[in-house]
Short mmCIF file of C-alpha atoms in Angstrom, two decimals:
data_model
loop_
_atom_site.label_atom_id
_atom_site.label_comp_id
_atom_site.label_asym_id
_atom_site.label_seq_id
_atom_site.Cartn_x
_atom_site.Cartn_y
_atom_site.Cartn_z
CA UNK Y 204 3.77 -20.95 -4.08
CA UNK Y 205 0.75 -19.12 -5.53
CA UNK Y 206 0.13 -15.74 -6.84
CA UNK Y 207 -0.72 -12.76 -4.83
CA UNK Y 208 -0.64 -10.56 -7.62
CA UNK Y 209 -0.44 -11.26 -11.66
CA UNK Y 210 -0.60 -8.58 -13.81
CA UNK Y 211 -1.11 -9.21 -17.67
CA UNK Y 212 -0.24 -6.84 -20.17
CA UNK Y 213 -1.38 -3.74 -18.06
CA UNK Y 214 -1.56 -0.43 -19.92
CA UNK Y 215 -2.22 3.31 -18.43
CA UNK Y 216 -2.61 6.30 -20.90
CA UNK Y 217 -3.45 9.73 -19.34
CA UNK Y 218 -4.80 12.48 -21.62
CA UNK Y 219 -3.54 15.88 -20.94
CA UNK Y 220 -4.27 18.92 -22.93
CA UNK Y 221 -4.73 16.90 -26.11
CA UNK Y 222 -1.45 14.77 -25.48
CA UNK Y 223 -1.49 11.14 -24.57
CA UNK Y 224 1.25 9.76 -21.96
CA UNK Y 225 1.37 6.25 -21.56
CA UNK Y 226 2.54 5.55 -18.06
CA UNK Y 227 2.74 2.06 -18.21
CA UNK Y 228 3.31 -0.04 -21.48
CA UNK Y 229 2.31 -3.70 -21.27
CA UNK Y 230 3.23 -4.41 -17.86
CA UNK Y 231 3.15 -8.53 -17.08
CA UNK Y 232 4.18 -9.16 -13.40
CA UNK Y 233 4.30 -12.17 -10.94
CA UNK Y 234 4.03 -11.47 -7.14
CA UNK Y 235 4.24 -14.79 -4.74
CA UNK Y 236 2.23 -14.80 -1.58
CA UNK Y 237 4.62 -13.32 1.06
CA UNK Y 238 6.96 -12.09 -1.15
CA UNK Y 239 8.04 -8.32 -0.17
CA UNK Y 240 8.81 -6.62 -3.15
CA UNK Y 241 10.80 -3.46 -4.21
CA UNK Y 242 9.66 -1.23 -7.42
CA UNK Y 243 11.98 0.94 -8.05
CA UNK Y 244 12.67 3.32 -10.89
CA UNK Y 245 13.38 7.55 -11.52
CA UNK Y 246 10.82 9.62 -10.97
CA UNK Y 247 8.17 9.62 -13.71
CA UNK Y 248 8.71 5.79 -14.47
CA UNK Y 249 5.32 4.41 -13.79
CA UNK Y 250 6.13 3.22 -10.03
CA UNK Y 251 2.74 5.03 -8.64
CA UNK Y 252 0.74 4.23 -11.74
CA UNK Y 253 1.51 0.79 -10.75
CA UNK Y 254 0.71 0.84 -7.52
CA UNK Y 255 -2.75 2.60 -8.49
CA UNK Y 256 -3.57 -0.08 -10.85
CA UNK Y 257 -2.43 -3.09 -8.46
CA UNK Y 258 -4.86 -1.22 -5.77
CA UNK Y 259 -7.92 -1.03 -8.02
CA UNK Y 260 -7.94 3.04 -7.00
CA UNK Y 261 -7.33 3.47 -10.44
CA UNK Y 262 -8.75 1.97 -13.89
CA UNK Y 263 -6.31 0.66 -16.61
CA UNK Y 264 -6.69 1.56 -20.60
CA UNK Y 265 -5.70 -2.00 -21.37
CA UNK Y 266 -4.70 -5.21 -19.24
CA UNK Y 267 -5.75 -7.39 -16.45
CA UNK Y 268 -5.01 -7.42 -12.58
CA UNK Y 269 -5.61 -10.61 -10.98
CA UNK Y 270 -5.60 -10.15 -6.88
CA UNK Y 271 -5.50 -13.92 -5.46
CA UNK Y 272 -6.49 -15.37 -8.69
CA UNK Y 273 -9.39 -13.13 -9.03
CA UNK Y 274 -9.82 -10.22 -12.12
CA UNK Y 275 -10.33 -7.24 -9.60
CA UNK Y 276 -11.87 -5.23 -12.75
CA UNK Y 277 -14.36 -7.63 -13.90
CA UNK Y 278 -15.98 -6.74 -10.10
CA UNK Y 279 -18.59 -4.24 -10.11
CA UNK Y 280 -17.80 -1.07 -8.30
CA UNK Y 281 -18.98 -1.72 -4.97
CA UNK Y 282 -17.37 -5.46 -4.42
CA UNK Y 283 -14.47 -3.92 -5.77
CA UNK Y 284 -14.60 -0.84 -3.14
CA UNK Y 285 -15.30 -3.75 -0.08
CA UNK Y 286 -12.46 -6.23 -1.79
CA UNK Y 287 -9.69 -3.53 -1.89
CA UNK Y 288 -10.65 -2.72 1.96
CA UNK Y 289 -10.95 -6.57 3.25
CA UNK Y 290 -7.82 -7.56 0.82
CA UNK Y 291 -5.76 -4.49 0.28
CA UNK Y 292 -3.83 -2.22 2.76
CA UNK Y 293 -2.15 1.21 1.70
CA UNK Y 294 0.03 3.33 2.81
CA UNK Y 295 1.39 6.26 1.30
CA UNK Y 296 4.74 8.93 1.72
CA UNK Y 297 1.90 11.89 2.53
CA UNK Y 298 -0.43 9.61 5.16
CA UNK Y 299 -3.45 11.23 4.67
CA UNK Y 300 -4.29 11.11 7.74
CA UNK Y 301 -7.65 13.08 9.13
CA UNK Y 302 -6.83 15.80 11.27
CA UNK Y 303 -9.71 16.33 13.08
CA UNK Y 304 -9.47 12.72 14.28
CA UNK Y 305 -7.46 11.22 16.84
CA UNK Y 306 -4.45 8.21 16.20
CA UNK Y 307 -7.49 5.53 17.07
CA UNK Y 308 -10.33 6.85 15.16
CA UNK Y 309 -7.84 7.40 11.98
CA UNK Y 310 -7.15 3.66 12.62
CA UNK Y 311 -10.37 2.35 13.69
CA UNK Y 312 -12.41 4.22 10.19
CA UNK Y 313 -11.32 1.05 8.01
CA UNK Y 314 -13.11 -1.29 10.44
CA UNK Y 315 -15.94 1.06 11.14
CA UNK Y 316 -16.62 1.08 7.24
CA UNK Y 317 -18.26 -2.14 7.38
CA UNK Y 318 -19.24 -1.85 11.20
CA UNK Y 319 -16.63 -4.24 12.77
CA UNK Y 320 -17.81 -4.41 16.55
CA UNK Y 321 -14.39 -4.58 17.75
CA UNK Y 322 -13.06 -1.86 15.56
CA UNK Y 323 -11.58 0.52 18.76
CA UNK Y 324 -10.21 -2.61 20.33
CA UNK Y 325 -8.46 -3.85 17.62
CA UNK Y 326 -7.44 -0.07 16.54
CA UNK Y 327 -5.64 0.00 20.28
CA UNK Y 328 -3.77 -3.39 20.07
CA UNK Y 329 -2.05 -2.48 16.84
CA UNK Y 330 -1.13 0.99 17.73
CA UNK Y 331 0.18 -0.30 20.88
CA UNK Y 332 2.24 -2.93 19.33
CA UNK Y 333 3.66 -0.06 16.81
CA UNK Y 334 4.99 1.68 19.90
CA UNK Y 335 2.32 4.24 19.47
CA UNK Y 336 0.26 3.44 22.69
CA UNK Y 337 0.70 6.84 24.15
CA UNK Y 338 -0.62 8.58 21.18
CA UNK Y 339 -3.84 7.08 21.23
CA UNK Y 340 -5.92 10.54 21.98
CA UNK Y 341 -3.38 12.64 20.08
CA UNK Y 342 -3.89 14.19 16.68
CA UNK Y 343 -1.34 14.49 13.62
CA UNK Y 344 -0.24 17.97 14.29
CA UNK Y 345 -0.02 16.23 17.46
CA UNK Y 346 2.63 13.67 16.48
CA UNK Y 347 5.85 13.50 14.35
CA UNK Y 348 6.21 12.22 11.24
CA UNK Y 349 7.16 9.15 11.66
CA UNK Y 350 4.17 8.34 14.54
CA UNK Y 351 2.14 9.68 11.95
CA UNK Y 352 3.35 7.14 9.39
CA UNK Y 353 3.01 4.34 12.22
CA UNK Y 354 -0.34 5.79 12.60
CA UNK Y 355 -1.01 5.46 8.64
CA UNK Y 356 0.51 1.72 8.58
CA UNK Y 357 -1.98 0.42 11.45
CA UNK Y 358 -4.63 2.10 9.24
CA UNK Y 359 -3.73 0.25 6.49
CA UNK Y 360 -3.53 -3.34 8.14
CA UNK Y 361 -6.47 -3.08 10.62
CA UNK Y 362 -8.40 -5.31 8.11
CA UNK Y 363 -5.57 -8.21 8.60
CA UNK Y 364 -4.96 -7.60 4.78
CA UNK Y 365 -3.01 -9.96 2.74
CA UNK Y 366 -1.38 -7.50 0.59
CA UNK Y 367 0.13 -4.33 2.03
CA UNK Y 368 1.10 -1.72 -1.04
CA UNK Y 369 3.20 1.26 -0.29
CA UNK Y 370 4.34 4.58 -1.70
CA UNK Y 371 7.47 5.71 -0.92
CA UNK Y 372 6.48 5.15 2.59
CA UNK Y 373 9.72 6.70 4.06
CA UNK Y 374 9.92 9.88 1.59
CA UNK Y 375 9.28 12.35 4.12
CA UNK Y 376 11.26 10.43 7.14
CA UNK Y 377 14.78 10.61 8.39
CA UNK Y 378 17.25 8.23 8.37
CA UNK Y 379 15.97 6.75 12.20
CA UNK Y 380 12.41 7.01 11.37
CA UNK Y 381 12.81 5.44 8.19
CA UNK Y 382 14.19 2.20 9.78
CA UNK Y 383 11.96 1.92 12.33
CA UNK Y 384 9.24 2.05 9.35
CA UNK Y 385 11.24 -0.62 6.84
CA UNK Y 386 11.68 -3.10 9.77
CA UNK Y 387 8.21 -2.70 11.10
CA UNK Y 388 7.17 -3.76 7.69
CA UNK Y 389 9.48 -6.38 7.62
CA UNK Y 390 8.61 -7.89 10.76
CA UNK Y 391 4.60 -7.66 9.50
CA UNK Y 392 6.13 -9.57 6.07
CA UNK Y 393 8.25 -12.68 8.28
CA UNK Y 394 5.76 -12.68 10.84
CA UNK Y 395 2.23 -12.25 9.19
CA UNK Y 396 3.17 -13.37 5.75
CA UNK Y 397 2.01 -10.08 4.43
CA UNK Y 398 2.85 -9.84 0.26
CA UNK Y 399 4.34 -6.11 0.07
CA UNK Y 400 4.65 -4.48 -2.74
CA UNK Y 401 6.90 -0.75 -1.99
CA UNK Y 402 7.38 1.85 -4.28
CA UNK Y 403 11.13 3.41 -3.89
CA UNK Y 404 13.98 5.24 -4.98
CA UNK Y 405 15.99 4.55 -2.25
CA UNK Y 406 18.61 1.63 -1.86
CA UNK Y 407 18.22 1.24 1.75
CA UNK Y 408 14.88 0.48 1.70
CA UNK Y 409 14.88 -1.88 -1.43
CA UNK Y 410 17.37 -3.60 0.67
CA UNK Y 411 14.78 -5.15 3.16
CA UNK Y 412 12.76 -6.59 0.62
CA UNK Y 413 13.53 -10.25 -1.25
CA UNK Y 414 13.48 -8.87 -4.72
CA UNK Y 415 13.90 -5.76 -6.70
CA UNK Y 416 11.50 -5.00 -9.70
CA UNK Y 417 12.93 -2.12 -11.81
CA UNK Y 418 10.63 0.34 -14.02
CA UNK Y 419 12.23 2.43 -16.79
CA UNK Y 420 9.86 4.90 -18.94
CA UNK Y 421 6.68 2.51 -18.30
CA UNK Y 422 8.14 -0.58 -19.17
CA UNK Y 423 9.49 -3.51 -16.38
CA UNK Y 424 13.20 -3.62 -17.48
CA UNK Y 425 14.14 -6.07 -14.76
CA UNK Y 426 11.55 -8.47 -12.42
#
């Protein structure tokens, strides 16, 4: 089975008011295509850093990310904006989703980016097979929070990505919410062979994925 993701000695230092925090300290990380993955760790461990950095939304101080064999930060800044959006899907705990804009058009903007032609038809088919097909015309403060993380998952795959990444993607859900979420994933993962990679600190969650990678203080203690 080949990589999804490979990470090699991946380093992130932030500088803040003169003091240097190293979020992540020589990370080197194997992902199989279609593997789902848990990262877990206590807040502050590096699990967002990571995610940032396996993204390409943010640069590291030292290391290498290889996406499907290729070094995303070797790619100049606009193939690496239209290789994250063909290759990479993300979804987040806050879904950042655009208020003024309806369920479709949050979902369709990926496609539009790069002027898809069947961007709204594509948009609908997905939100209806989320369960969201009433919603179409309906905006956030519209919906409740778990539509509107539906809503931010069908964003994030409209591009039939082959790596979904997610960020505590049932922080702000309750218990029934959150497992509609996890097996919606999981069904995307069996299904479409989607590699997921889900930031958590819950159990229950890490539970529906096929392995558990643990962070402790920026370092992997466990993979």
């Amino acid at each position: 089975m080949s990589s999804a993701i490979k990470t090699e000695n991946l380093k992130k230092v932030y500088y803040l008011e003169g003091a240097e925090i190293h979020a992540l300290k020589g990370i080197n990380l194997e992902i199989k295509d279609g593997e789902m993955v848990a990262l877990m760790g206590p807040s502050g461990s590096g699990k967002s850093t990571l995610l940032h950095l396996l993204g390409g939304i943010d640069i590291p101080t030292e290391g290498k990310v290889f996406i499907k064999d290729k070094d995303i930060f070797h790619l100049p800044e606009k193939l690496l904006s239209r290789f994250r959006n063909e290759n990479i899907g993300f979804v987040f705990q806050f879904h950042y989703l655009l208020p003024e804009f309806t369920a479709l058009e949050n979902v369709m903007l990926p496609a539009e980016i790069y002027k898809k032609k069947d961007a709204k038809e594509k948009a609908k088919e997905i939100l209806v097979r989320l369960g969201l097909g009433h919603r179409l015309g309906h905006r956030p403060s519209q919906m409740s929070g778990g539509e509107q993380q539906r809503v931010a998952i069908a964003r994030a795959i409209i591009n039939n990505p082959d790596i979904l990444l997610a960020d505590e993607p049932t922080g702000n859900l309750d218990s029934e919410n959150s497992k509609i979420v996890m097996n919606i994933l999981k069904e995307m993962n069996e299904k479409y062979k989607v590699t997921m990679v889900i930031a958590t600190h819950d159990m229950e969650v890490a539970e529906y994925c096929s392995r558990i990678i643990k962070l402790k203080d920026g370092k992997l203690i466990e993979a």
